[in-house]
CSV table of C-alpha atoms in Angstrom, one decimal:
chain,number,residue,atom,x,y,z
A,1,MET,CA,58.1,56.2,-37.2
A,2,ASN,CA,59.4,59.5,-38.4
A,3,ALA,CA,63.3,60.7,-37.8
A,4,ASP,CA,62.0,62.7,-34.7
A,5,GLU,CA,60.8,59.6,-33.0
A,6,ILE,CA,64.1,57.4,-33.2
A,7,PRO,CA,64.8,56.5,-29.8
A,8,PRO,CA,68.2,57.1,-28.3
A,9,HIS,CA,71.3,54.8,-28.6
A,10,PRO,CA,71.2,52.3,-26.0
A,11,GLY,CA,74.7,53.1,-25.0
A,12,ARG,CA,73.5,56.6,-23.7
A,13,ILE,CA,70.9,54.8,-21.6
A,14,VAL,CA,73.5,52.9,-20.3
A,15,ARG,CA,75.7,55.9,-19.5
A,16,GLN,CA,73.1,58.2,-18.3
A,17,GLU,CA,70.6,55.7,-16.4
A,18,CYS,CA,73.2,53.1,-15.2
A,19,ILE,CA,76.8,54.2,-14.9
A,20,GLU,CA,76.3,58.0,-13.9
A,21,PRO,CA,73.8,57.8,-11.1
A,22,LEU,CA,76.0,55.3,-9.4
A,23,GLY,CA,79.2,57.6,-9.6
A,24,LEU,CA,81.1,54.9,-11.7
A,25,THR,CA,83.5,55.7,-14.4
A,26,VAL,CA,83.7,53.9,-17.5
A,27,THR,CA,86.7,51.9,-16.3
A,28,ASP,CA,85.0,50.9,-13.1
A,29,ALA,CA,81.9,49.8,-14.8
A,30,ALA,CA,83.8,47.8,-17.6
A,31,LYS,CA,85.7,45.7,-14.5
A,32,HIS,CA,82.5,44.9,-12.9
A,33,LEU,CA,81.0,43.8,-16.2
A,34,ARG,CA,84.1,41.7,-16.9
A,35,VAL,CA,84.5,43.6,-20.4
A,36,THR,CA,87.6,45.7,-21.6
A,37,ARG,CA,87.3,49.4,-20.9
A,38,GLN,CA,87.4,49.9,-24.8
A,39,THR,CA,84.4,47.6,-25.2
A,40,LEU,CA,82.1,49.8,-23.1
A,41,ASN,CA,83.4,52.7,-24.0
A,42,ASN,CA,82.4,51.9,-27.7
A,43,LEU,CA,79.0,51.5,-26.1
A,44,VAL,CA,78.6,54.4,-24.2
A,45,ASN,CA,79.8,56.7,-26.7
A,46,GLU,CA,77.4,55.1,-29.3
A,47,ARG,CA,80.0,53.5,-31.6
A,48,ALA,CA,78.8,49.9,-30.7
A,49,GLY,CA,75.6,48.2,-30.1
A,50,ILE,CA,74.2,45.9,-27.5
A,51,SER,CA,75.1,42.4,-28.0
A,52,PRO,CA,73.4,39.3,-26.4
A,53,ASP,CA,76.4,38.9,-24.3
A,54,MET,CA,76.4,42.5,-23.1
A,55,ALA,CA,72.5,42.2,-23.0
A,56,ILE,CA,73.3,39.5,-20.2
A,57,ARG,CA,76.0,41.4,-18.6
A,58,LEU,CA,74.0,44.4,-18.0
A,59,SER,CA,70.9,42.7,-16.9
A,60,LYS,CA,73.0,40.8,-14.0
A,61,ALA,CA,74.5,44.2,-13.1
A,62,PHE,CA,71.5,46.5,-13.1
A,63,SER,CA,68.5,44.0,-12.3
A,64,SER,CA,66.9,43.9,-15.6
A,65,SER,CA,66.4,41.3,-18.3
A,66,PRO,CA,68.5,40.8,-21.3
A,67,GLU,CA,65.5,41.4,-23.2
A,68,VAL,CA,65.1,44.8,-22.3
A,69,TRP,CA,68.5,45.7,-23.6
A,70,LEU,CA,67.9,43.9,-26.8
A,71,GLY,CA,64.8,45.4,-27.3
A,72,LEU,CA,66.3,49.0,-26.6
A,73,GLN,CA,69.0,47.8,-29.4
A,74,LEU,CA,66.2,46.6,-31.7
A,75,ASP,CA,64.1,49.8,-31.3
A,76,TYR,CA,67.2,51.9,-32.3
A,77,ASP,CA,68.5,49.6,-35.0
A,78,LEU,CA,65.1,49.1,-37.0
A,79,PRO,CA,64.5,52.7,-38.0
A,80,HIS,CA,68.0,53.2,-38.9
A,81,ALA,CA,67.8,50.0,-41.2
A,82,ALA,CA,64.7,51.3,-42.7
A,83,LYS,CA,66.0,54.7,-43.6
A,84,ARG,CA,69.3,53.1,-45.3
A,85,THR,CA,67.1,50.4,-47.1
A,86,ALA,CA,64.2,52.7,-48.1
A,87,SER,CA,65.6,52.9,-51.6
A,88,LEU,CA,66.0,49.3,-52.4
A,89,LYS,CA,64.1,47.6,-54.9
A,90,ILE,CA,63.4,44.2,-53.8
A,91,ALA,CA,60.6,42.2,-55.6
A,92,ARG,CA,58.5,39.9,-53.6
A,93,LEU,CA,59.3,36.1,-53.8
A,94,ASP,CA,56.8,33.5,-54.5
A,95,ALA,CA,56.9,29.9,-55.7
A,96,GLY,CA,56.6,31.1,-59.3
A,97,ASN,CA,59.6,33.0,-59.3
A,98,MET,CA,62.0,30.9,-56.9
A,99,SER,CA,63.9,27.6,-57.8
A,100,PRO,CA,62.5,24.3,-56.6
A,101,ALA,CA,65.2,24.3,-54.1
A,102,ALA,CA,64.6,27.5,-52.7
A,103,SER,CA,61.1,27.0,-52.6
A,104,GLN,CA,61.4,23.9,-50.5
A,105,ALA,CA,63.9,25.7,-48.0
A,106,VAL,CA,61.5,28.4,-47.5
A,107,LYS,CA,58.7,25.9,-47.0
A,108,LYS,CA,61.1,24.2,-44.2
A,109,GLY,CA,61.7,27.6,-42.6
A,110,HIS,CA,58.1,28.2,-42.4
A,111,GLN,CA,57.3,24.8,-40.7
A,112,ARG,CA,60.5,25.3,-38.1
A,113,ARG,CA,59.2,28.8,-37.0
A,114,SER,CA,55.3,27.4,-36.9
A,115,ARG,CA,56.9,24.9,-34.4
A,116,VAL,CA,58.7,27.2,-32.1
A,117,THR,CA,55.7,29.9,-31.7
């Protein structure tokens, strides 16, 4: 994904697709969502992202699912994180360059994930 393909901030979507079409103010929408005006203002002005708590609130208010809202946030965050970290030089870890304790922790983590999926 290049810079031209980065999706819009999810706060813009909340503002343009949810709040404005209903003729709500940020204050009214914040009251309905039971958050502070500042919290919602930060989201719709792209100064904050959608937390799991906010995703649940938005899904209840706008008949969607929390996963949709969190997916929009992830779609926005990942390209930005990739750009910020592109120049990091991080070597791959494997059993040959890890301590025994770290190697054991990684194995346990893999076992937990394989049970969940």
